[in-house]
CSV table of C-alpha atoms in Angstrom, one decimal:
chain,number,residue,atom,x,y,z
A,1,MET,CA,-27.2,33.6,-124.6
A,2,ARG,CA,-29.4,32.8,-127.5
A,3,TYR,CA,-32.5,32.8,-125.3
A,4,PHE,CA,-31.4,36.0,-123.6
A,5,LEU,CA,-31.1,37.7,-127.0
A,6,LEU,CA,-34.5,36.4,-128.0
A,7,ILE,CA,-36.1,37.6,-124.9
A,8,PHE,CA,-34.3,41.0,-125.2
A,9,VAL,CA,-35.5,41.5,-128.7
A,10,LEU,CA,-39.0,40.4,-127.8
A,11,ALA,CA,-39.1,42.8,-124.9
A,12,ILE,CA,-38.1,45.7,-127.1
A,13,ALA,CA,-40.6,44.8,-129.7
A,14,THR,CA,-43.3,44.6,-127.0
A,15,VAL,CA,-42.5,48.0,-125.6
A,16,LEU,CA,-42.4,49.6,-129.1
A,17,GLY,CA,-45.6,47.8,-130.0
A,18,THR,CA,-47.6,48.8,-126.9
A,19,ALA,CA,-46.1,52.3,-126.2
A,20,GLY,CA,-45.7,53.3,-129.8
A,21,TYR,CA,-43.9,56.5,-130.9
A,22,ARG,CA,-43.6,60.1,-129.9
A,23,GLY,CA,-46.2,62.4,-131.2
A,24,THR,CA,-48.9,59.8,-132.0
A,25,LEU,CA,-52.4,61.2,-131.4
A,26,THR,CA,-54.0,59.6,-128.5
A,27,ARG,CA,-57.2,60.0,-126.4
A,28,LYS,CA,-55.5,58.7,-123.3
A,29,SER,CA,-54.7,61.4,-120.7
A,30,PRO,CA,-50.9,61.9,-120.1
A,31,LEU,CA,-49.1,59.9,-117.5
A,32,GLU,CA,-48.3,62.0,-114.4
A,33,LEU,CA,-45.8,60.5,-112.0
A,34,PHE,CA,-46.4,62.9,-109.1
A,35,PRO,CA,-49.9,64.1,-109.7
A,36,ASP,CA,-50.1,65.7,-106.2
A,37,MET,CA,-47.4,68.2,-107.3
A,38,LYS,CA,-48.6,68.7,-110.8
A,39,ARG,CA,-52.2,69.3,-109.5
A,40,GLN,CA,-52.0,71.0,-106.2
A,41,ALA,CA,-54.9,71.6,-103.9
A,42,LYS,CA,-55.4,75.2,-104.9
A,43,LEU,CA,-57.8,77.2,-106.8
A,44,ARG,CA,-57.1,77.7,-110.5
A,45,PRO,CA,-59.1,79.8,-112.9
A,46,GLN,CA,-61.8,78.0,-114.9
A,47,SER,CA,-60.9,74.7,-113.3
A,48,GLU,CA,-62.8,72.4,-111.1
A,49,THR,CA,-61.8,72.5,-107.4
A,50,HIS,CA,-62.8,69.1,-106.1
A,51,ASN,CA,-62.6,70.4,-102.6
A,52,LEU,CA,-66.3,70.4,-101.8
A,53,PHE,CA,-66.0,73.9,-100.5
A,54,TRP,CA,-68.5,75.1,-103.1
A,55,GLU,CA,-71.3,73.0,-104.3
A,56,ASP,CA,-70.6,73.6,-107.9
A,57,ASN,CA,-66.8,73.0,-107.7
A,58,ARG,CA,-66.1,76.0,-109.8
A,59,GLY,CA,-62.6,77.6,-109.4
A,60,SER,CA,-63.7,80.9,-110.9
A,61,ARG,CA,-66.4,82.5,-108.7
A,62,LEU,CA,-69.1,84.8,-109.9
A,63,PRO,CA,-69.4,88.0,-107.8
A,64,ILE,CA,-71.8,87.7,-104.9
A,65,SER,CA,-74.9,89.7,-105.8
A,66,GLY,CA,-74.9,93.2,-104.4
A,67,THR,CA,-71.1,93.4,-104.2
A,68,VAL,CA,-68.7,95.5,-106.3
A,69,SER,CA,-65.2,94.2,-106.9
A,70,ARG,CA,-62.3,96.5,-106.3
A,71,ASN,CA,-61.5,97.1,-110.0
A,72,SER,CA,-65.0,97.1,-111.4
A,73,PRO,CA,-66.1,100.3,-113.1
A,74,TYR,CA,-69.1,101.1,-111.0
A,75,GLU,CA,-68.9,104.9,-111.1
A,76,ASP,CA,-71.4,106.9,-113.1
A,77,THR,CA,-68.9,108.7,-115.3
A,78,PRO,CA,-69.1,109.2,-119.1
A,79,LEU,CA,-66.0,107.0,-119.4
A,80,ASN,CA,-67.8,104.0,-117.8
A,81,THR,CA,-71.3,104.4,-119.0
A,82,GLY,CA,-71.1,106.6,-122.2
A,83,ARG,CA,-73.7,108.8,-120.6
A,84,ILE,CA,-73.5,112.3,-119.0
A,85,THR,CA,-73.2,111.8,-115.3
A,86,GLY,CA,-76.6,111.8,-113.5
A,87,THR,CA,-78.6,111.6,-116.7
A,88,THR,CA,-79.5,109.0,-119.3
A,89,ASN,CA,-78.2,111.3,-122.1
A,90,PHE,CA,-75.3,109.9,-124.2
A,91,VAL,CA,-72.1,111.9,-124.3
A,92,GLU,CA,-71.6,113.5,-127.7
A,93,LEU,CA,-67.8,113.0,-127.8
A,94,ASN,CA,-65.3,110.3,-126.8
A,95,PRO,CA,-64.0,111.1,-123.3
A,96,LEU,CA,-60.6,109.8,-124.2
A,97,PRO,CA,-58.2,112.1,-126.2
A,98,VAL,CA,-58.3,110.8,-129.8
A,99,THR,CA,-54.7,110.3,-130.7
A,100,ARG,CA,-53.1,108.2,-133.4
A,101,GLU,CA,-52.3,105.5,-130.8
A,102,LEU,CA,-56.0,105.3,-129.8
A,103,LEU,CA,-57.0,105.0,-133.4
A,104,GLU,CA,-54.4,102.3,-134.1
A,105,ARG,CA,-55.6,100.4,-131.0
A,106,GLY,CA,-59.2,100.9,-132.2
A,107,ARG,CA,-58.4,99.4,-135.6
A,108,GLU,CA,-56.7,96.4,-134.0
A,109,ARG,CA,-59.6,95.8,-131.6
A,110,PHE,CA,-62.2,96.5,-134.3
A,111,GLN,CA,-60.6,93.8,-136.5
A,112,ILE,CA,-60.6,91.3,-133.6
A,113,SER,CA,-64.0,91.8,-132.1
A,114,CYS,CA,-66.2,93.6,-134.7
A,115,SER,CA,-65.0,92.6,-138.2
A,116,PRO,CA,-66.3,89.0,-138.0
A,117,CYS,CA,-69.8,90.5,-138.4
A,118,HIS,CA,-69.5,94.2,-139.4
A,119,GLY,CA,-66.6,93.5,-141.8
A,120,ALA,CA,-63.2,95.2,-141.9
A,121,GLN,CA,-64.7,98.3,-143.5
A,122,GLY,CA,-67.7,98.4,-141.2
A,123,ASP,CA,-70.0,97.9,-144.1
A,124,GLY,CA,-71.9,95.0,-142.4
A,125,LYS,CA,-70.5,92.4,-144.8
A,126,GLY,CA,-68.4,90.3,-142.3
A,127,ILE,CA,-67.8,86.6,-142.7
A,128,THR,CA,-70.8,85.7,-140.5
A,129,THR,CA,-73.2,87.2,-143.0
A,130,GLN,CA,-72.4,84.3,-145.3
A,131,TYR,CA,-73.6,81.9,-142.6
A,132,GLY,CA,-77.0,83.1,-141.6
A,133,MET,CA,-76.3,86.5,-140.2
A,134,ALA,CA,-77.2,88.4,-143.4
A,135,GLY,CA,-79.7,91.1,-142.8
A,136,VAL,CA,-79.2,91.3,-139.1
A,137,VAL,CA,-75.7,92.9,-139.1
A,138,ALA,CA,-75.7,96.7,-139.1
A,139,ASP,CA,-73.9,98.6,-141.8
A,140,LEU,CA,-72.0,101.1,-139.7
A,141,HIS,CA,-72.0,103.6,-142.6
A,142,ASP,CA,-75.7,103.2,-143.1
A,143,ALA,CA,-75.8,105.0,-146.4
A,144,LYS,CA,-79.6,105.6,-146.5
A,145,THR,CA,-80.5,107.0,-143.1
A,146,LYS,CA,-77.1,107.8,-141.7
A,147,LYS,CA,-78.6,106.7,-138.4
A,148,ILE,CA,-75.4,105.3,-136.8
A,149,VAL,CA,-73.3,108.1,-138.3
A,150,GLN,CA,-75.5,110.6,-136.4
A,151,GLN,CA,-75.4,108.8,-133.1
A,152,PRO,CA,-73.4,110.4,-130.4
A,153,ASP,CA,-70.2,108.6,-129.4
A,154,GLY,CA,-71.7,107.6,-126.1
A,155,GLU,CA,-74.5,105.7,-127.9
A,156,ILE,CA,-72.1,103.6,-129.9
A,157,PHE,CA,-70.1,102.9,-126.7
A,158,ASN,CA,-73.4,101.8,-125.1
A,159,THR,CA,-74.2,99.5,-128.1
A,160,ILE,CA,-70.8,97.9,-127.9
A,161,SER,CA,-71.1,97.5,-124.1
A,162,ASN,CA,-74.6,96.2,-123.8
A,163,GLY,CA,-75.5,95.0,-127.3
A,164,LYS,CA,-78.4,95.9,-129.4
A,165,ASN,CA,-81.1,93.9,-131.2
A,166,THR,CA,-79.4,90.6,-132.0
A,167,MET,CA,-75.9,91.8,-131.1
A,168,GLY,CA,-74.6,90.6,-127.8
A,169,ALA,CA,-73.0,92.7,-125.1
A,170,TYR,CA,-69.3,93.1,-125.5
A,171,ALA,CA,-68.6,94.7,-122.1
A,172,PRO,CA,-67.4,91.4,-120.7
A,173,ASN,CA,-65.0,90.9,-123.6
A,174,ILE,CA,-63.6,94.3,-124.4
A,175,ALA,CA,-62.0,96.7,-121.8
A,176,ILE,CA,-63.5,100.1,-121.4
A,177,GLU,CA,-60.6,102.0,-123.0
A,178,ASP,CA,-60.6,99.6,-125.9
A,179,ARG,CA,-64.3,100.1,-126.4
A,180,TRP,CA,-63.7,103.9,-126.7
A,181,ALA,CA,-60.8,103.2,-129.0
A,182,ILE,CA,-63.2,101.2,-131.2
A,183,VAL,CA,-65.7,104.1,-131.1
A,184,ALA,CA,-63.0,106.4,-132.3
A,185,TYR,CA,-62.0,104.0,-135.1
A,186,VAL,CA,-65.6,103.5,-136.2
A,187,ARG,CA,-65.8,107.3,-136.5
A,188,ALA,CA,-62.7,107.2,-138.7
A,189,LEU,CA,-64.3,104.5,-140.8
A,190,GLN,CA,-67.5,106.5,-141.2
A,191,LEU,CA,-65.5,109.6,-142.1
A,192,SER,CA,-63.7,107.7,-144.8
A,193,ARG,CA,-67.0,107.4,-146.7
A,194,LEU,CA,-68.3,110.9,-146.0
A,195,ALA,CA,-65.3,112.9,-147.2
A,196,ASN,CA,-65.8,115.1,-150.2
A,197,VAL,CA,-63.3,116.0,-152.8
A,198,ASP,CA,-62.4,119.3,-151.3
A,199,GLU,CA,-61.1,117.6,-148.2
A,200,ILE,CA,-58.5,115.6,-150.1
A,201,PRO,CA,-55.1,117.2,-150.4
A,202,ALA,CA,-54.7,118.7,-153.8
A,203,ASP,CA,-51.7,116.6,-154.8
A,204,LYS,CA,-53.7,113.4,-154.0
A,205,ARG,CA,-56.8,114.2,-156.0
A,206,ALA,CA,-55.4,113.3,-159.3
A,207,ALA,CA,-54.6,109.8,-158.1
A,208,LEU,CA,-58.2,109.4,-156.9
A,209,LYS,CA,-59.8,110.1,-160.2
A,210,LYS,CA,-58.0,107.3,-161.9
B,1,MET,CA,-10.0,15.7,-111.2
B,2,SER,CA,-13.3,17.4,-111.6
B,3,ASP,CA,-13.6,21.0,-112.6
B,4,THR,CA,-14.6,23.4,-109.9
B,5,PHE,CA,-15.9,25.7,-112.6
B,6,PRO,CA,-17.0,23.9,-115.8
B,7,LYS,CA,-15.6,25.2,-119.1
B,8,TRP,CA,-18.6,27.2,-120.1
B,9,THR,CA,-18.1,29.6,-117.3
B,10,ASN,CA,-15.0,30.9,-119.1
B,11,LYS,CA,-17.2,32.9,-121.3
B,12,LEU,CA,-19.7,33.9,-118.6
B,13,PRO,CA,-18.1,37.3,-117.5
B,14,ALA,CA,-18.1,38.4,-121.2
B,15,LYS,CA,-21.7,37.3,-121.7
B,16,VAL,CA,-22.8,39.1,-118.5
B,17,MET,CA,-21.0,42.2,-119.6
B,18,VAL,CA,-22.6,42.2,-123.0
B,19,GLY,CA,-26.0,41.5,-121.5
B,20,ALA,CA,-25.6,44.3,-119.0
B,21,ILE,CA,-24.6,46.7,-121.7
B,22,LEU,CA,-27.6,45.7,-123.9
B,23,VAL,CA,-30.1,46.0,-121.0
B,24,GLY,CA,-28.5,49.2,-119.8
B,25,THR,CA,-28.6,50.8,-123.2
B,26,ALA,CA,-32.2,49.7,-123.7
B,27,LEU,CA,-33.3,51.0,-120.3
B,28,THR,CA,-31.6,54.3,-120.8
B,29,GLY,CA,-32.9,54.6,-124.3
B,30,GLY,CA,-36.4,53.7,-123.1
B,31,PHE,CA,-36.4,56.3,-120.4
B,32,TRP,CA,-35.0,58.9,-122.7
B,33,TYR,CA,-37.5,58.2,-125.3
B,34,TYR,CA,-40.6,57.6,-123.3
B,35,PHE,CA,-40.3,59.5,-120.0
B,36,THR,CA,-40.3,63.0,-121.2
B,37,PRO,CA,-43.2,65.2,-122.3
B,38,LYS,CA,-42.2,64.7,-125.9
B,39,TYR,CA,-43.8,61.3,-125.6
B,40,VAL,CA,-46.0,61.6,-122.6
B,41,ARG,CA,-47.9,64.8,-123.5
B,42,VAL,CA,-47.4,65.4,-127.3
B,43,GLY,CA,-50.3,64.0,-129.3
B,44,TYR,CA,-52.8,64.1,-126.4
B,45,GLN,CA,-56.2,64.7,-128.1
B,46,PRO,CA,-59.1,64.2,-125.8
B,47,ILE,CA,-62.7,64.1,-126.9
B,48,GLN,CA,-64.2,67.5,-126.1
B,49,PRO,CA,-67.8,67.9,-124.9
B,50,VAL,CA,-68.5,70.2,-127.9
B,51,ALA,CA,-67.0,69.4,-131.2
B,52,PHE,CA,-65.5,72.9,-131.7
B,53,SER,CA,-63.2,73.2,-134.7
B,54,HIS,CA,-60.4,75.8,-134.5
B,55,ALA,CA,-59.7,75.1,-138.2
B,56,ILE,CA,-63.2,76.3,-139.2
B,57,HIS,CA,-63.2,79.3,-136.9
B,58,ALA,CA,-59.6,80.6,-137.0
B,59,ASP,CA,-58.6,79.5,-140.5
B,60,GLN,CA,-61.7,79.2,-142.7
B,61,LEU,CA,-63.6,82.1,-141.2
B,62,GLY,CA,-60.5,84.1,-140.1
B,63,VAL,CA,-61.6,84.9,-136.6
B,64,ASP,CA,-58.8,86.3,-134.5
B,65,CYS,CA,-57.7,84.1,-131.6
B,66,ARG,CA,-58.4,87.0,-129.3
B,67,TYR,CA,-62.1,87.3,-130.2
B,68,CYS,CA,-62.6,84.3,-127.9
B,69,HIS,CA,-59.4,84.2,-125.8
B,70,ASN,CA,-59.8,87.9,-125.0
B,71,GLY,CA,-57.9,87.8,-121.7
B,72,VAL,CA,-54.7,86.5,-123.1
B,73,GLU,CA,-53.0,89.9,-123.4
B,74,LYS,CA,-54.0,91.0,-119.9
B,75,SER,CA,-53.9,87.9,-117.8
B,76,TRP,CA,-51.5,85.2,-116.9
B,77,PHE,CA,-53.9,82.6,-118.2
B,78,SER,CA,-55.6,82.4,-121.6
B,79,ASN,CA,-59.3,82.2,-120.9
B,80,ILE,CA,-61.7,79.7,-122.4
B,81,PRO,CA,-64.5,81.9,-123.7
B,82,ALA,CA,-67.7,82.3,-121.9
B,83,ALA,CA,-70.8,80.8,-123.6
B,84,SER,CA,-72.0,84.3,-124.2
B,85,THR,CA,-69.0,84.8,-126.5
B,86,CYS,CA,-70.1,81.8,-128.6
B,87,MET,CA,-73.7,83.0,-128.6
B,88,ASN,CA,-72.7,86.3,-130.1
B,89,CYS,CA,-72.7,84.5,-133.4
B,90,HIS,CA,-74.4,81.2,-132.6
B,91,ALA,CA,-77.6,82.9,-131.5
B,92,GLN,CA,-78.1,83.2,-135.2
B,93,VAL,CA,-75.6,80.8,-136.9
B,94,LEU,CA,-76.5,77.2,-136.3
B,95,ALA,CA,-79.0,78.4,-133.8
B,96,THR,CA,-80.7,75.0,-133.4
B,97,ASP,CA,-77.9,72.7,-134.2
B,98,PRO,CA,-77.8,69.8,-131.7
B,99,LYS,CA,-74.0,69.9,-131.7
B,100,LEU,CA,-74.3,73.3,-129.9
B,101,ALA,CA,-76.9,72.1,-127.3
B,102,LEU,CA,-74.4,72.3,-124.5
B,103,VAL,CA,-73.3,75.8,-125.4
B,104,ARG,CA,-76.9,77.0,-125.4
B,105,GLU,CA,-77.6,75.3,-122.1
B,106,SER,CA,-74.5,76.9,-120.6
B,107,PHE,CA,-75.6,80.3,-121.9
B,108,LYS,CA,-79.1,79.9,-120.4
B,109,THR,CA,-78.2,78.3,-117.0
B,110,GLY,CA,-74.6,79.4,-116.4
B,111,LYS,CA,-73.6,75.8,-116.1
B,112,PRO,CA,-70.0,75.5,-117.3
B,113,ILE,CA,-69.1,73.4,-120.4
B,114,PRO,CA,-66.8,70.6,-119.1
B,115,TRP,CA,-63.9,71.3,-121.6
B,116,VAL,CA,-61.0,68.9,-121.1
B,117,GLN,CA,-57.7,70.7,-120.5
B,118,ILE,CA,-55.0,69.7,-122.9
B,119,HIS,CA,-52.1,72.1,-122.3
B,120,LYS,CA,-51.1,72.1,-118.7
B,121,VAL,CA,-47.9,73.0,-117.0
B,122,PRO,CA,-47.5,71.6,-113.5
B,123,ASP,CA,-48.9,73.7,-110.7
B,124,TYR,CA,-45.4,74.6,-109.5
B,125,VAL,CA,-44.8,76.3,-112.8
B,126,PHE,CA,-46.0,79.9,-113.1
B,127,PHE,CA,-46.4,80.6,-116.8
B,128,ASN,CA,-47.7,84.0,-117.7
B,129,HIS,CA,-49.5,84.3,-121.1
B,130,SER,CA,-49.6,88.1,-121.2
B,131,VAL,CA,-45.9,88.8,-120.9
B,132,HIS,CA,-45.2,86.3,-123.7
B,133,VAL,CA,-47.8,87.5,-126.2
B,134,ASN,CA,-47.0,91.2,-125.4
B,135,ARG,CA,-43.3,90.6,-126.2
B,136,GLY,CA,-43.7,88.9,-129.5
B,137,VAL,CA,-44.1,85.2,-128.8
B,138,SER,CA,-46.8,83.9,-131.0
B,139,CYS,CA,-49.5,81.4,-129.9
B,140,VAL,CA,-48.2,79.0,-132.5
B,141,HIS,CA,-44.8,78.7,-130.8
B,142,CYS,CA,-46.2,76.7,-127.8
B,143,HIS,CA,-49.6,75.5,-129.1
B,144,GLY,CA,-48.6,74.5,-132.6
B,145,PRO,CA,-50.7,75.1,-135.7
B,146,VAL,CA,-54.0,75.4,-133.8
B,147,ASN,CA,-55.6,77.1,-136.9
B,148,LYS,CA,-55.2,73.9,-138.8
B,149,MET,CA,-56.6,71.6,-136.1
B,150,ASP,CA,-60.2,70.3,-136.3
B,151,GLU,CA,-59.6,68.8,-132.9
B,152,ILE,CA,-57.0,70.3,-130.7
B,153,TYR,CA,-54.0,68.1,-129.8
B,154,HIS,CA,-51.0,68.8,-127.7
B,155,ALA,CA,-48.4,69.7,-130.3
B,156,LYS,CA,-45.4,70.9,-128.4
B,157,PRO,CA,-43.8,69.2,-125.4
B,158,LEU,CA,-44.0,72.2,-123.0
B,159,GLY,CA,-41.4,70.6,-120.7
B,160,MET,CA,-38.7,72.6,-119.0
B,161,THR,CA,-36.3,71.9,-121.9
B,162,PHE,CA,-38.8,73.5,-124.2
B,163,CYS,CA,-39.0,76.6,-122.1
B,164,LEU,CA,-35.3,76.9,-121.7
B,165,GLU,CA,-34.5,76.5,-125.3
B,166,CYS,CA,-36.3,79.7,-125.9
B,167,HIS,CA,-35.3,81.5,-122.7
B,168,ARG,CA,-31.6,81.0,-123.6
B,169,ASP,CA,-32.0,82.6,-126.9
B,170,PRO,CA,-35.4,84.4,-127.1
B,171,GLY,CA,-34.7,86.6,-130.2
B,172,LYS,CA,-35.2,84.0,-132.9
B,173,ASN,CA,-38.7,83.2,-131.7
B,174,LEU,CA,-40.0,86.8,-131.5
B,175,ARG,CA,-42.1,88.3,-134.2
B,176,PRO,CA,-43.8,91.7,-134.9
B,177,LEU,CA,-46.6,92.3,-132.3
B,178,ASP,CA,-49.3,92.6,-135.0
B,179,LYS,CA,-48.5,89.0,-136.2
B,180,ILE,CA,-48.9,87.3,-132.8
B,181,THR,CA,-52.2,85.7,-133.8
B,182,ASP,CA,-51.3,85.2,-137.4
B,183,LEU,CA,-50.2,81.6,-137.0
B,184,ASP,CA,-49.2,81.0,-140.6
B,185,TRP,CA,-46.9,84.1,-140.7
B,186,SER,CA,-43.2,83.8,-141.1
B,187,TYR,CA,-40.5,86.2,-142.2
B,188,SER,CA,-40.0,84.5,-145.5
B,189,GLN,CA,-41.2,81.4,-147.4
B,190,ASP,CA,-37.5,80.4,-147.6
B,191,ALA,CA,-36.6,78.7,-144.4
B,192,VAL,CA,-32.9,79.8,-144.4
B,193,LYS,CA,-33.8,83.4,-145.2
B,194,ALA,CA,-36.5,83.4,-142.6
B,195,ALA,CA,-34.0,82.2,-140.0
B,196,THR,CA,-31.5,85.0,-140.7
B,197,MET,CA,-34.2,87.6,-140.7
B,198,ALA,CA,-35.6,86.3,-137.5
B,199,LYS,CA,-32.2,86.5,-135.9
B,200,SER,CA,-31.5,90.1,-136.9
B,201,ALA,CA,-35.0,91.2,-136.1
B,202,GLY,CA,-35.0,89.3,-132.9
B,203,GLU,CA,-31.9,91.1,-131.6
B,204,LYS,CA,-33.7,94.3,-132.2
B,205,TYR,CA,-36.9,93.1,-130.4
B,206,VAL,CA,-34.9,91.9,-127.4
B,207,HIS,CA,-33.2,95.2,-127.1
B,208,ASP,CA,-36.2,97.5,-127.8
B,209,MET,CA,-38.8,95.6,-125.8
B,210,LYS,CA,-36.3,94.9,-123.0
B,211,VAL,CA,-36.9,91.2,-123.2
B,212,ASN,CA,-35.5,89.6,-120.1
B,213,ALA,CA,-36.0,85.9,-120.6
B,214,SER,CA,-34.8,84.9,-117.2
B,215,GLN,CA,-33.2,81.5,-116.6
B,216,ASN,CA,-33.4,81.9,-112.9
B,217,CYS,CA,-35.3,79.1,-111.2
B,218,SER,CA,-37.5,81.8,-109.6
B,219,ALA,CA,-38.6,83.1,-112.9
B,220,CYS,CA,-41.1,80.2,-113.2
B,221,HIS,CA,-40.9,78.4,-109.9
B,222,ARG,CA,-42.1,80.5,-107.0
C-alpha cells in the first residue's frame, strides 16, 4: 500500500508538473482529438485549403478578371460612382435622403474609419498625425481655401471610394450606403464651423457668448 | 494446517477499494480539469508572422475594432484585414520598418500573410458574428480584453458550455449597441451595481431586439 500511494502521488505530481494549469499562456497549438471533424475538408474564408485544387491554396478567391459578381455595384449610377450617369461630372448632392438616421450612421462610420487620421472633428488632427502623418492629412474644414467645403458631394464620395494623394481607397472597407452617410456627416461637420450667429436659435445665443 | 489465504489478504478488499476510489477520483478529476477547452484552448498564444499589437492600435491609439475587422457587422466571420487596410496608415507610419516587411510584400504582391488562427470553433459549429454584434454582444465577451493584449491569446474557452451559459440567459451579457467595440465599458465601476443594471437593461434588450438565443441543436449545428 505504501508503494501504491507513493506511485499515486508521484503520478499526480508528474501530470501537474508536465500539463500545468488552466489558462497558462502557451505557444503549443491546442490538442484536437478528432481533427477531421473539427477541420473538415471544406472551403473556409481566409483559410488555407490544402486540397491542391488551387495552386495558391487560398480559401477566399479573387474574382476572375472580366467577371462581375452578382452583388457588385457595377452600374453607372450616381449612387455607385458619385458621378452623373454617362459623364465624369460629380453629382452635386447626396443621392440618399439625408435623414437623422443617415447622419447618425455617418457619425458612427466616420469615427470608425475616418477619425484615426482626420480627427473626430474632421480638422485633420487625428491620432496618426502624431506618428508621422502630420502634414499629409487633409483638414476637412480647410479654413483657408474652403476647397473641400466647395467640393460636390460626389467628389467627396469619390475620394472616400478611391483615395486621393496619400489616402488609400476605402471602397473595399466601407459599404456604398455608409460612404454616402459619411459624406452627409462630413457636410454636417463642415456646417458646424460655417454657421453664423443669426443661424443659432435666439435662446441659445446667450449660452454661446459665455 | 496451512492457510489457503494468508492473513494479509484479510485487508486486501479494503485496500483495493481505497485504491480504486483514489485512482477513479484522480482520473475523473484529471479528465474534468484537462480535457475541456478551458485547459486545451485557453492561453493559446502562437507566434504570429507580424508582431501586431492590439494593445497599441486599439487601446493606445484608440482605433475602433471595425476599422480593420470591417466585415464583422455584415458577415458570419470577422475578417482579418487586407494588407491594403494596414497600408492606409503604414504607407506613411513606419513606412520602412523591417517588422512590417511582410505587410508591404503582401500589399505589393497579393501574397497572404500567414496569420495563425487562434479562435476556432469546430467546423460543425456555425457561429455568426454579425447576429451577435448587432444584438449587443461585445467582442470582449468571447475574445477577452483584446485591447490590452500585445500578443493575442485565447482568453475564453469557447466550448459549448460557454455558448450555452449565455444562450440560456442572454440578457445579462448584452450592452448598448454603440458600446460593442468599447471593450473597457461596463454599466458601473461597482460590480454588484453593474450586475443589477445589466440584468434590468438586458431584459429590455432581449424584448426590444427580439433576441432569440436558441438552445436548439440546429441553432449552431447544421
